[in-house]
Amino acid sequence: MGVLIVAALAPPIGGTFADAVYANRWGTLSVPSLLSVRERERFRGQERTVPVVLRCVSAAVYDTALGLWSVWAEDDSPRRVLARVLFPTVPSEELLRARRAIVELEWTGTDTLWIAQRVRSLEPFLVLPYIPGLGERARILYFHVPLAWIAVFAYAIAALAALRYLRRRDLEAESRAVAAAALGTLFAVLATATGAIWARFNWGAFWNWDPRQTTIVVLLLIYLAYFVLRGSLPEGERRARLGSVYLLFAFVAVPVLVFILPRMMESLHPGGKGDVTIGPVLDPNPEALDTLKQVLFSGSLLAFTALFGWLWSLGVRVVRLTELVRWHMDRGNGVSGEAR
C-alpha cells in the first residue's frame, strides 16, 4: 500500500500528443450543464495546457513570422507521433539533448502544432499516464474509484453472509456479515471524502449535492441504521436474524443508488444523464484509459482488495471476540445474581 501511495503521488504526469488533442476536444463537449456560466468557463480552461512526454528531434530554428523558436519533437507513444513545438525563448541544450522531457503544451487548434508553456521535467525516471479531463487530479483516481468499488463489494459480501446465516443459522456467517458491513461503510465514507476533495479542485466546492453525492449519503444512512438496529437489540438469535434480514433488504438499494439513479439524472460526475462520457475507467475509447493506465488502476484495485481482505479477517475475529467477552460477562453477572 505504501508503494501505491508513492507511485500515485510522487512521479510527474505526462501524456502524448493524442492525449492532448483528445483532452482539448473532450473539454469542448463534456462541460456539465449543472455548472454556472462562470464555472463552465473555468472547467473549459482546465485542459488548455497538457503535459506531454516528448523528445526533440531537430535543432531549434527561429521563426521570424511567428517570433517563436520552432522545434520538431516526437512523443513517447508507440507510434512516435511527430509535431512542431513553438517556444517563446530559445530551448535549452539540456532539453534538446534529453531522451525524454515533460513539456506543458498549449493547443493551437492544429494537431501538429503546439506552443510550449513550460518544461516540467527532464529525463523523468517514472511518468504517470495522463488521463484527459483530469490532469493532475487523476492521481486521486487510484484511491477514489477502488474505495467506492470495494465498498460495493463489501456490501455484497455482507448480504451473502447474511443469507448464509438465515439459511444455516451459522454464527460465523453472521460475524462475517457484521464485519463486511462495517468495512463497507468505512470504505464508502473514505470514497465520499476523496470524492469531495476531487470535487473541490474540479468543481470549486467540496459538496455540490450532485446526484452521486446525494445517493451515497442515502446509502450511508441505510447502513448506519443497520448498526443502530443491531445495537438496540439484545444479543442472541433474534438480533442476528433481524440484522441479517435488514442487510438483505439494504443491499437491494445498493445497485439502485450506485449504478441506476445517478445515471438517470444530470450530474457533475461522469456518467450522468446526457453526459457524452462514462468516465475514464469505463470509457471504451482507448485514448481515455490505455493499457498502461489500466494496469496501474488494476494494481490499485488489487491492493485495496487485499487490504479489505486483511481487514475483514481481523474484523470477523474482533466481532467474535467481542461477543464472546460479552457472553462471559453476562454469564458472570447471572451467576452472581443467583448467588445473591
mmCIF file of C-alpha atoms in Angstrom:
data_model
loop_
_atom_site.group_PDB
_atom_site.id
_atom_site.type_symbol
_atom_site.label_atom_id
_atom_site.label_comp_id
_atom_site.label_asym_id
_atom_site.label_seq_id
_atom_site.Cartn_x
_atom_site.Cartn_y
_atom_site.Cartn_z
ATOM 1 C CA MET A 1 0.000 0.000 0.000
ATOM 2 C CA GLY A 2 2.902 2.341 0.723
ATOM 3 C CA VAL A 3 4.315 1.668 -2.735
ATOM 4 C CA LEU A 4 0.915 2.524 -4.224
ATOM 5 C CA ILE A 5 0.770 5.847 -2.378
ATOM 6 C CA VAL A 6 4.274 6.816 -3.518
ATOM 7 C CA ALA A 7 3.588 5.684 -7.097
ATOM 8 C CA ALA A 8 0.357 7.688 -7.212
ATOM 9 C CA LEU A 9 1.649 10.925 -5.696
ATOM 10 C CA ALA A 10 5.360 11.282 -6.447
ATOM 11 C CA PRO A 11 6.000 10.832 -10.213
ATOM 12 C CA PRO A 12 5.114 13.560 -12.711
ATOM 13 C CA ILE A 13 2.200 13.124 -15.096
ATOM 14 C CA GLY A 14 2.683 13.164 -18.851
ATOM 15 C CA GLY A 15 0.781 12.116 -21.936
ATOM 16 C CA THR A 16 1.043 12.016 -25.704
ATOM 17 C CA PHE A 17 0.041 14.365 -28.488
ATOM 18 C CA ALA A 18 -3.073 12.220 -28.946
ATOM 19 C CA ASP A 19 -3.920 12.671 -25.251
ATOM 20 C CA ALA A 20 -3.549 16.426 -25.603
ATOM 21 C CA VAL A 21 -5.763 16.554 -28.686
ATOM 22 C CA TYR A 22 -8.378 14.347 -27.043
ATOM 23 C CA ALA A 23 -8.308 16.436 -23.848
ATOM 24 C CA ASN A 24 -8.920 19.682 -25.704
ATOM 25 C CA ARG A 25 -11.662 18.277 -27.907
ATOM 26 C CA TRP A 26 -13.204 16.390 -24.965
ATOM 27 C CA GLY A 27 -13.237 19.605 -22.947
ATOM 28 C CA THR A 28 -15.416 21.326 -25.541
ATOM 29 C CA LEU A 29 -18.008 18.547 -25.363
ATOM 30 C CA SER A 30 -18.209 17.435 -21.751
ATOM 31 C CA VAL A 31 -18.811 20.599 -19.731
ATOM 32 C CA PRO A 32 -21.546 19.605 -17.246
ATOM 33 C CA SER A 33 -24.789 21.507 -17.746
ATOM 34 C CA LEU A 34 -25.287 21.844 -13.972
ATOM 35 C CA LEU A 35 -22.392 24.296 -13.702
ATOM 36 C CA SER A 36 -22.909 28.036 -13.819
ATOM 37 C CA VAL A 37 -21.621 30.047 -16.775
ATOM 38 C CA ARG A 38 -18.555 31.135 -14.794
ATOM 39 C CA GLU A 39 -17.865 27.594 -13.642
ATOM 40 C CA ARG A 40 -18.228 26.312 -17.197
ATOM 41 C CA GLU A 41 -15.569 28.705 -18.433
ATOM 42 C CA ARG A 42 -13.290 27.592 -15.602
ATOM 43 C CA PHE A 43 -13.986 23.961 -16.455
ATOM 44 C CA ARG A 44 -13.186 24.519 -20.138
ATOM 45 C CA GLY A 45 -9.922 26.215 -19.273
ATOM 46 C CA GLN A 46 -8.610 23.322 -17.230
ATOM 47 C CA GLU A 47 -7.329 21.423 -20.261
ATOM 48 C CA ARG A 48 -5.910 24.277 -22.326
ATOM 49 C CA THR A 49 -2.405 23.135 -21.444
ATOM 50 C CA VAL A 50 -1.437 19.470 -21.296
ATOM 51 C CA PRO A 51 1.858 17.906 -20.119
ATOM 52 C CA VAL A 52 3.308 15.816 -22.943
ATOM 53 C CA VAL A 53 6.279 13.456 -22.799
ATOM 54 C CA LEU A 54 8.394 14.191 -25.851
ATOM 55 C CA ARG A 55 11.872 14.119 -27.372
ATOM 56 C CA CYS A 56 13.255 16.874 -29.564
ATOM 57 C CA VAL A 57 14.425 15.512 -32.923
ATOM 58 C CA SER A 58 15.647 18.720 -34.558
ATOM 59 C CA ALA A 59 17.609 21.813 -33.730
ATOM 60 C CA ALA A 60 15.818 24.964 -32.637
ATOM 61 C CA VAL A 61 15.049 27.323 -35.517
ATOM 62 C CA TYR A 62 13.797 30.861 -35.067
ATOM 63 C CA ASP A 63 10.563 31.529 -36.955
ATOM 64 C CA THR A 64 10.637 35.203 -37.903
ATOM 65 C CA ALA A 65 6.982 35.205 -38.961
ATOM 66 C CA LEU A 66 5.782 33.951 -35.579
ATOM 67 C CA GLY A 67 8.551 35.386 -33.440
ATOM 68 C CA LEU A 68 8.997 31.997 -31.763
ATOM 69 C CA TRP A 69 11.583 29.232 -31.709
ATOM 70 C CA SER A 70 10.483 26.104 -33.552
ATOM 71 C CA VAL A 71 11.492 22.517 -32.727
ATOM 72 C CA TRP A 72 10.246 19.246 -34.184
ATOM 73 C CA ALA A 73 9.536 16.690 -31.470
ATOM 74 C CA GLU A 74 8.113 13.191 -31.182
ATOM 75 C CA ASP A 75 6.013 11.946 -28.311
ATOM 76 C CA ASP A 76 6.522 8.835 -26.180
ATOM 77 C CA SER A 77 3.708 6.829 -27.761
ATOM 78 C CA PRO A 78 4.407 3.582 -29.669
ATOM 79 C CA ARG A 79 3.621 5.419 -32.914
ATOM 80 C CA ARG A 80 6.129 8.199 -32.143
ATOM 81 C CA VAL A 81 3.848 10.958 -33.395
ATOM 82 C CA LEU A 82 5.765 13.930 -34.780
ATOM 83 C CA ALA A 83 4.672 17.524 -34.187
ATOM 84 C CA ARG A 84 6.067 21.039 -34.274
ATOM 85 C CA VAL A 85 6.541 22.754 -30.913
ATOM 86 C CA LEU A 86 6.955 26.522 -30.606
ATOM 87 C CA PHE A 87 8.945 28.050 -27.732
ATOM 88 C CA PRO A 88 8.796 31.729 -26.683
ATOM 89 C CA THR A 89 12.518 31.610 -25.833
ATOM 90 C CA VAL A 90 15.357 29.550 -27.206
ATOM 91 C CA PRO A 91 15.156 25.968 -25.821
ATOM 92 C CA SER A 92 17.991 24.900 -23.548
ATOM 93 C CA GLU A 93 20.624 22.435 -24.687
ATOM 94 C CA GLU A 94 19.534 20.078 -21.903
ATOM 95 C CA LEU A 95 16.025 19.975 -23.355
ATOM 96 C CA LEU A 96 17.250 19.429 -26.907
ATOM 97 C CA ARG A 97 19.517 16.552 -25.827
ATOM 98 C CA ALA A 98 17.094 14.925 -23.379
ATOM 99 C CA ARG A 99 15.790 11.488 -24.303
ATOM 100 C CA ARG A 100 12.543 12.303 -22.524
ATOM 101 C CA ALA A 101 11.132 15.564 -21.274
ATOM 102 C CA ILE A 102 7.731 16.618 -19.994
ATOM 103 C CA VAL A 103 6.661 19.887 -21.576
ATOM 104 C CA GLU A 104 3.394 21.675 -20.903
ATOM 105 C CA LEU A 105 1.841 22.387 -24.286
ATOM 106 C CA GLU A 106 -0.996 24.620 -25.409
ATOM 107 C CA TRP A 107 -3.145 23.510 -28.314
ATOM 108 C CA THR A 108 -3.284 25.821 -31.334
ATOM 109 C CA GLY A 109 -6.253 24.069 -32.909
ATOM 110 C CA THR A 110 -3.939 22.075 -35.166
ATOM 111 C CA ASP A 111 -2.906 18.595 -34.080
ATOM 112 C CA THR A 112 0.673 19.002 -35.305
ATOM 113 C CA LEU A 113 1.386 22.489 -33.944
ATOM 114 C CA TRP A 114 1.792 23.269 -30.240
ATOM 115 C CA ILE A 115 3.015 26.144 -28.082
ATOM 116 C CA ALA A 116 5.269 25.246 -25.159
ATOM 117 C CA GLN A 117 4.345 26.951 -21.889
ATOM 118 C CA ARG A 118 6.983 25.491 -19.592
ATOM 119 C CA VAL A 119 9.244 22.482 -19.126
ATOM 120 C CA ARG A 120 8.077 20.354 -16.213
ATOM 121 C CA SER A 121 10.759 17.689 -16.053
ATOM 122 C CA LEU A 122 13.871 16.475 -17.840
ATOM 123 C CA GLU A 123 14.734 12.773 -18.016
ATOM 124 C CA PRO A 124 11.946 11.628 -15.654
ATOM 125 C CA PHE A 125 12.549 8.146 -14.251
ATOM 126 C CA LEU A 126 8.848 7.295 -13.929
ATOM 127 C CA VAL A 127 5.892 9.051 -15.527
ATOM 128 C CA LEU A 128 2.266 8.542 -14.575
ATOM 129 C CA PRO A 129 -0.041 8.362 -17.594
ATOM 130 C CA TYR A 130 -2.120 11.409 -18.374
ATOM 131 C CA ILE A 131 -5.911 10.982 -18.292
ATOM 132 C CA PRO A 132 -7.741 13.542 -20.451
ATOM 133 C CA GLY A 133 -10.174 15.643 -18.480
ATOM 134 C CA LEU A 134 -8.458 15.048 -15.143
ATOM 135 C CA GLY A 135 -4.832 16.134 -15.441
ATOM 136 C CA GLU A 136 -3.135 16.286 -12.030
ATOM 137 C CA ARG A 137 -6.474 15.454 -10.426
ATOM 138 C CA ALA A 138 -6.136 11.973 -11.927
ATOM 139 C CA ARG A 139 -3.910 10.985 -9.001
ATOM 140 C CA ILE A 140 -6.940 10.602 -6.761
ATOM 141 C CA LEU A 141 -8.450 8.151 -9.269
ATOM 142 C CA TYR A 142 -6.170 5.427 -7.920
ATOM 143 C CA PHE A 143 -7.782 5.876 -4.487
ATOM 144 C CA HIS A 144 -11.328 7.157 -5.002
ATOM 145 C CA VAL A 145 -12.618 4.603 -7.512
ATOM 146 C CA PRO A 146 -11.182 1.487 -5.772
ATOM 147 C CA LEU A 147 -12.579 2.710 -2.452
ATOM 148 C CA ALA A 148 -16.050 3.039 -3.977
ATOM 149 C CA TRP A 149 -15.855 -0.328 -5.711
ATOM 150 C CA ILE A 150 -14.638 -2.106 -2.591
ATOM 151 C CA ALA A 151 -17.493 -0.540 -0.611
ATOM 152 C CA VAL A 152 -19.999 -2.115 -3.011
ATOM 153 C CA PHE A 153 -18.057 -5.389 -2.897
ATOM 154 C CA ALA A 154 -18.122 -5.380 0.909
ATOM 155 C CA TYR A 155 -21.864 -4.751 0.986
ATOM 156 C CA ALA A 156 -22.361 -7.673 -1.405
ATOM 157 C CA ILE A 157 -20.317 -9.943 0.865
ATOM 158 C CA ALA A 158 -22.344 -8.765 3.859
ATOM 159 C CA ALA A 159 -25.572 -9.677 2.064
ATOM 160 C CA LEU A 160 -24.264 -13.117 1.075
ATOM 161 C CA ALA A 161 -23.063 -13.812 4.614
ATOM 162 C CA ALA A 162 -26.420 -12.673 5.993
ATOM 163 C CA LEU A 163 -28.214 -15.018 3.605
ATOM 164 C CA ARG A 164 -25.974 -17.874 4.724
ATOM 165 C CA TYR A 165 -26.843 -17.171 8.346
ATOM 166 C CA LEU A 166 -30.579 -17.163 7.637
ATOM 167 C CA ARG A 167 -30.319 -20.485 5.829
ATOM 168 C CA ARG A 168 -27.965 -22.315 8.208
ATOM 169 C CA ARG A 169 -28.037 -20.297 11.444
ATOM 170 C CA ASP A 170 -24.256 -20.124 11.242
ATOM 171 C CA LEU A 171 -22.963 -17.626 13.817
ATOM 172 C CA GLU A 172 -19.648 -17.361 11.972
ATOM 173 C CA ALA A 173 -21.548 -16.158 8.899
ATOM 174 C CA GLU A 174 -23.323 -13.530 10.982
ATOM 175 C CA SER A 175 -19.980 -12.276 12.256
ATOM 176 C CA ARG A 176 -18.715 -12.075 8.687
ATOM 177 C CA ALA A 177 -21.789 -10.092 7.692
ATOM 178 C CA VAL A 178 -21.280 -7.589 10.513
ATOM 179 C CA ALA A 179 -17.586 -7.128 9.727
ATOM 180 C CA ALA A 180 -18.221 -6.756 5.986
ATOM 181 C CA ALA A 181 -20.992 -4.213 6.540
ATOM 182 C CA ALA A 182 -18.752 -2.197 8.859
ATOM 183 C CA LEU A 183 -15.888 -2.183 6.370
ATOM 184 C CA GLY A 184 -18.239 -1.365 3.508
ATOM 185 C CA THR A 185 -19.430 1.674 5.424
ATOM 186 C CA LEU A 186 -15.845 2.686 6.212
ATOM 187 C CA PHE A 187 -14.800 2.417 2.565
ATOM 188 C CA ALA A 188 -17.924 4.309 1.476
ATOM 189 C CA VAL A 189 -17.050 7.143 3.871
ATOM 190 C CA LEU A 190 -13.485 7.240 2.516
ATOM 191 C CA ALA A 191 -14.788 7.217 -1.067
ATOM 192 C CA THR A 192 -17.074 10.121 -0.202
ATOM 193 C CA ALA A 193 -14.197 12.038 1.400
ATOM 194 C CA THR A 194 -11.843 11.538 -1.546
ATOM 195 C CA GLY A 195 -14.665 12.425 -3.921
ATOM 196 C CA ALA A 196 -15.266 15.647 -2.006
ATOM 197 C CA ILE A 197 -11.579 16.541 -2.269
ATOM 198 C CA TRP A 198 -11.679 15.901 -6.004
ATOM 199 C CA ALA A 199 -14.881 17.971 -6.310
ATOM 200 C CA ARG A 200 -13.224 20.890 -4.536
ATOM 201 C CA PHE A 201 -10.476 21.130 -7.131
ATOM 202 C CA ASN A 202 -12.623 20.180 -10.115
ATOM 203 C CA TRP A 203 -15.974 21.852 -9.417
ATOM 204 C CA GLY A 204 -14.937 24.519 -6.913
ATOM 205 C CA ALA A 205 -16.679 23.158 -3.796
ATOM 206 C CA PHE A 206 -16.343 20.130 -1.555
ATOM 207 C CA TRP A 207 -20.067 19.437 -1.711
ATOM 208 C CA ASN A 208 -22.468 20.235 -4.560
ATOM 209 C CA TRP A 209 -25.406 17.918 -3.775
ATOM 210 C CA ASP A 210 -24.675 16.198 -7.035
ATOM 211 C CA PRO A 211 -26.860 13.078 -7.574
ATOM 212 C CA ARG A 212 -23.841 10.851 -6.973
ATOM 213 C CA GLN A 213 -23.049 12.622 -3.706
ATOM 214 C CA THR A 214 -26.678 12.571 -2.612
ATOM 215 C CA THR A 215 -27.193 8.866 -3.282
ATOM 216 C CA ILE A 216 -24.039 7.896 -1.391
ATOM 217 C CA VAL A 217 -25.313 9.833 1.632
ATOM 218 C CA VAL A 218 -28.604 7.932 1.451
ATOM 219 C CA LEU A 219 -26.682 4.661 1.192
ATOM 220 C CA LEU A 220 -24.580 5.525 4.228
ATOM 221 C CA LEU A 221 -27.693 6.363 6.236
ATOM 222 C CA ILE A 222 -29.217 2.999 5.321
ATOM 223 C CA TYR A 223 -26.205 1.077 6.594
ATOM 224 C CA LEU A 224 -25.694 3.285 9.633
ATOM 225 C CA ALA A 225 -29.293 2.453 10.539
ATOM 226 C CA TYR A 226 -28.289 -1.223 10.469
ATOM 227 C CA PHE A 227 -25.749 -0.676 13.220
ATOM 228 C CA VAL A 228 -28.270 1.352 15.212
ATOM 229 C CA LEU A 229 -30.763 -1.507 14.876
ATOM 230 C CA ARG A 230 -28.217 -4.124 15.847
ATOM 231 C CA GLY A 231 -27.027 -2.101 18.816
ATOM 232 C CA SER A 232 -30.555 -1.572 20.120
ATOM 233 C CA LEU A 233 -31.358 -5.284 20.316
ATOM 234 C CA PRO A 234 -30.138 -7.702 22.990
ATOM 235 C CA GLU A 235 -27.643 -10.319 21.921
ATOM 236 C CA GLY A 236 -28.997 -13.572 20.644
ATOM 237 C CA GLU A 237 -30.656 -15.224 17.705
ATOM 238 C CA ARG A 238 -33.291 -12.503 17.337
ATOM 239 C CA ARG A 239 -30.685 -9.782 16.835
ATOM 240 C CA ALA A 240 -28.733 -11.892 14.371
ATOM 241 C CA ARG A 241 -31.884 -12.799 12.439
ATOM 242 C CA LEU A 242 -33.279 -9.267 12.219
ATOM 243 C CA GLY A 243 -29.869 -7.848 11.349
ATOM 244 C CA SER A 244 -29.381 -10.375 8.569
ATOM 245 C CA VAL A 245 -32.813 -9.662 7.110
ATOM 246 C CA TYR A 246 -32.053 -5.941 7.209
ATOM 247 C CA LEU A 247 -28.748 -6.455 5.365
ATOM 248 C CA LEU A 248 -30.523 -8.329 2.580
ATOM 249 C CA PHE A 249 -33.045 -5.532 2.086
ATOM 250 C CA ALA A 250 -30.329 -2.883 2.408
ATOM 251 C CA PHE A 251 -28.302 -4.428 -0.387
ATOM 252 C CA VAL A 252 -31.269 -4.107 -2.745
ATOM 253 C CA ALA A 253 -30.714 -0.347 -2.542
ATOM 254 C CA VAL A 254 -27.014 -0.583 -3.464
ATOM 255 C CA PRO A 255 -27.326 -1.083 -7.257
ATOM 256 C CA VAL A 256 -30.197 1.404 -7.385
ATOM 257 C CA LEU A 257 -28.309 4.152 -5.553
ATOM 258 C CA VAL A 258 -24.872 3.461 -7.021
ATOM 259 C CA PHE A 259 -25.496 2.397 -10.616
ATOM 260 C CA ILE A 260 -29.036 3.340 -11.665
ATOM 261 C CA LEU A 261 -30.285 6.618 -10.171
ATOM 262 C CA PRO A 262 -27.063 8.640 -10.745
ATOM 263 C CA ARG A 263 -27.218 7.726 -14.443
ATOM 264 C CA MET A 264 -30.837 8.809 -14.763
ATOM 265 C CA MET A 265 -30.179 12.411 -13.678
ATOM 266 C CA GLU A 266 -27.945 15.206 -14.888
ATOM 267 C CA SER A 267 -24.752 15.082 -12.897
ATOM 268 C CA LEU A 268 -21.385 16.751 -12.488
ATOM 269 C CA HIS A 269 -19.972 13.270 -12.048
ATOM 270 C CA PRO A 270 -19.052 11.343 -15.232
ATOM 271 C CA GLY A 271 -21.772 9.037 -16.452
ATOM 272 C CA GLY A 272 -24.801 11.193 -15.678
ATOM 273 C CA LYS A 273 -27.765 11.756 -17.955
ATOM 274 C CA GLY A 274 -26.735 13.446 -21.179
ATOM 275 C CA ASP A 275 -23.018 13.021 -20.488
ATOM 276 C CA VAL A 276 -21.062 12.067 -23.591
ATOM 277 C CA THR A 277 -18.567 10.098 -21.492
ATOM 278 C CA ILE A 278 -18.959 7.452 -18.813
ATOM 279 C CA GLY A 279 -15.721 8.260 -17.055
ATOM 280 C CA PRO A 280 -12.119 7.333 -17.819
ATOM 281 C CA VAL A 281 -12.369 3.907 -16.190
ATOM 282 C CA LEU A 282 -15.297 2.542 -18.199
ATOM 283 C CA ASP A 283 -14.911 4.651 -21.346
ATOM 284 C CA PRO A 284 -14.422 2.297 -24.345
ATOM 285 C CA ASN A 285 -12.329 4.935 -26.107
ATOM 286 C CA PRO A 286 -8.756 3.551 -25.958
ATOM 287 C CA GLU A 287 -7.383 7.075 -25.571
ATOM 288 C CA ALA A 288 -9.333 7.570 -22.334
ATOM 289 C CA LEU A 289 -7.654 4.740 -20.412
ATOM 290 C CA ASP A 290 -4.988 2.848 -22.347
ATOM 291 C CA THR A 291 -3.283 -0.409 -21.377
ATOM 292 C CA LEU A 292 -0.695 1.176 -19.085
ATOM 293 C CA LYS A 293 -3.330 3.185 -17.253
ATOM 294 C CA GLN A 294 -5.484 0.086 -16.884
ATOM 295 C CA VAL A 295 -2.529 -1.809 -15.407
ATOM 296 C CA LEU A 296 -1.921 0.935 -12.845
ATOM 297 C CA PHE A 297 -5.589 1.160 -11.975
ATOM 298 C CA SER A 298 -5.901 -2.633 -11.724
ATOM 299 C CA GLY A 299 -2.908 -2.712 -9.387
ATOM 300 C CA SER A 300 -4.597 -0.127 -7.201
ATOM 301 C CA LEU A 301 -7.821 -2.120 -7.183
ATOM 302 C CA LEU A 302 -5.975 -5.314 -6.242
ATOM 303 C CA ALA A 303 -4.115 -3.518 -3.455
ATOM 304 C CA PHE A 304 -7.334 -2.205 -1.932
ATOM 305 C CA THR A 305 -8.976 -5.609 -2.340
ATOM 306 C CA ALA A 306 -6.106 -7.223 -0.453
ATOM 307 C CA LEU A 307 -6.386 -4.533 2.219
ATOM 308 C CA PHE A 308 -10.097 -5.233 2.533
ATOM 309 C CA GLY A 309 -9.482 -8.981 2.826
ATOM 310 C CA TRP A 310 -6.971 -8.457 5.615
ATOM 311 C CA LEU A 311 -9.195 -6.002 7.482
ATOM 312 C CA TRP A 312 -12.195 -8.281 7.033
ATOM 313 C CA SER A 313 -10.396 -11.246 8.579
ATOM 314 C CA LEU A 314 -9.427 -9.062 11.530
ATOM 315 C CA GLY A 315 -12.941 -7.667 11.765
ATOM 316 C CA VAL A 316 -14.531 -11.108 11.926
ATOM 317 C CA ARG A 317 -12.243 -12.079 14.788
ATOM 318 C CA VAL A 318 -12.966 -8.817 16.604
ATOM 319 C CA VAL A 319 -16.722 -9.358 16.299
ATOM 320 C CA ARG A 320 -16.477 -12.939 17.544
ATOM 321 C CA LEU A 321 -14.157 -11.958 20.399
ATOM 322 C CA THR A 322 -16.442 -9.089 21.429
ATOM 323 C CA GLU A 323 -19.462 -11.373 21.509
ATOM 324 C CA LEU A 324 -17.526 -13.994 23.455
ATOM 325 C CA VAL A 325 -16.410 -11.453 26.054
ATOM 326 C CA ARG A 326 -19.951 -10.140 26.439
ATOM 327 C CA TRP A 327 -21.297 -13.688 26.788
ATOM 328 C CA HIS A 328 -18.845 -14.424 29.598
ATOM 329 C CA MET A 329 -19.677 -11.115 31.289
ATOM 330 C CA ASP A 330 -23.408 -11.812 31.091
ATOM 331 C CA ARG A 331 -22.865 -15.328 32.378
ATOM 332 C CA GLY A 332 -20.805 -13.999 35.256
ATOM 333 C CA ASN A 333 -23.478 -11.478 36.144
ATOM 334 C CA GLY A 334 -26.085 -14.216 36.061
ATOM 335 C CA VAL A 335 -24.067 -16.408 38.411
ATOM 336 C CA SER A 336 -23.547 -13.513 40.802
ATOM 337 C CA GLY A 337 -27.258 -12.802 40.827
ATOM 338 C CA GLU A 338 -28.115 -16.414 41.645
ATOM 339 C CA ALA A 339 -25.530 -16.490 44.412
ATOM 340 C CA ARG A 340 -27.071 -13.438 45.962
#
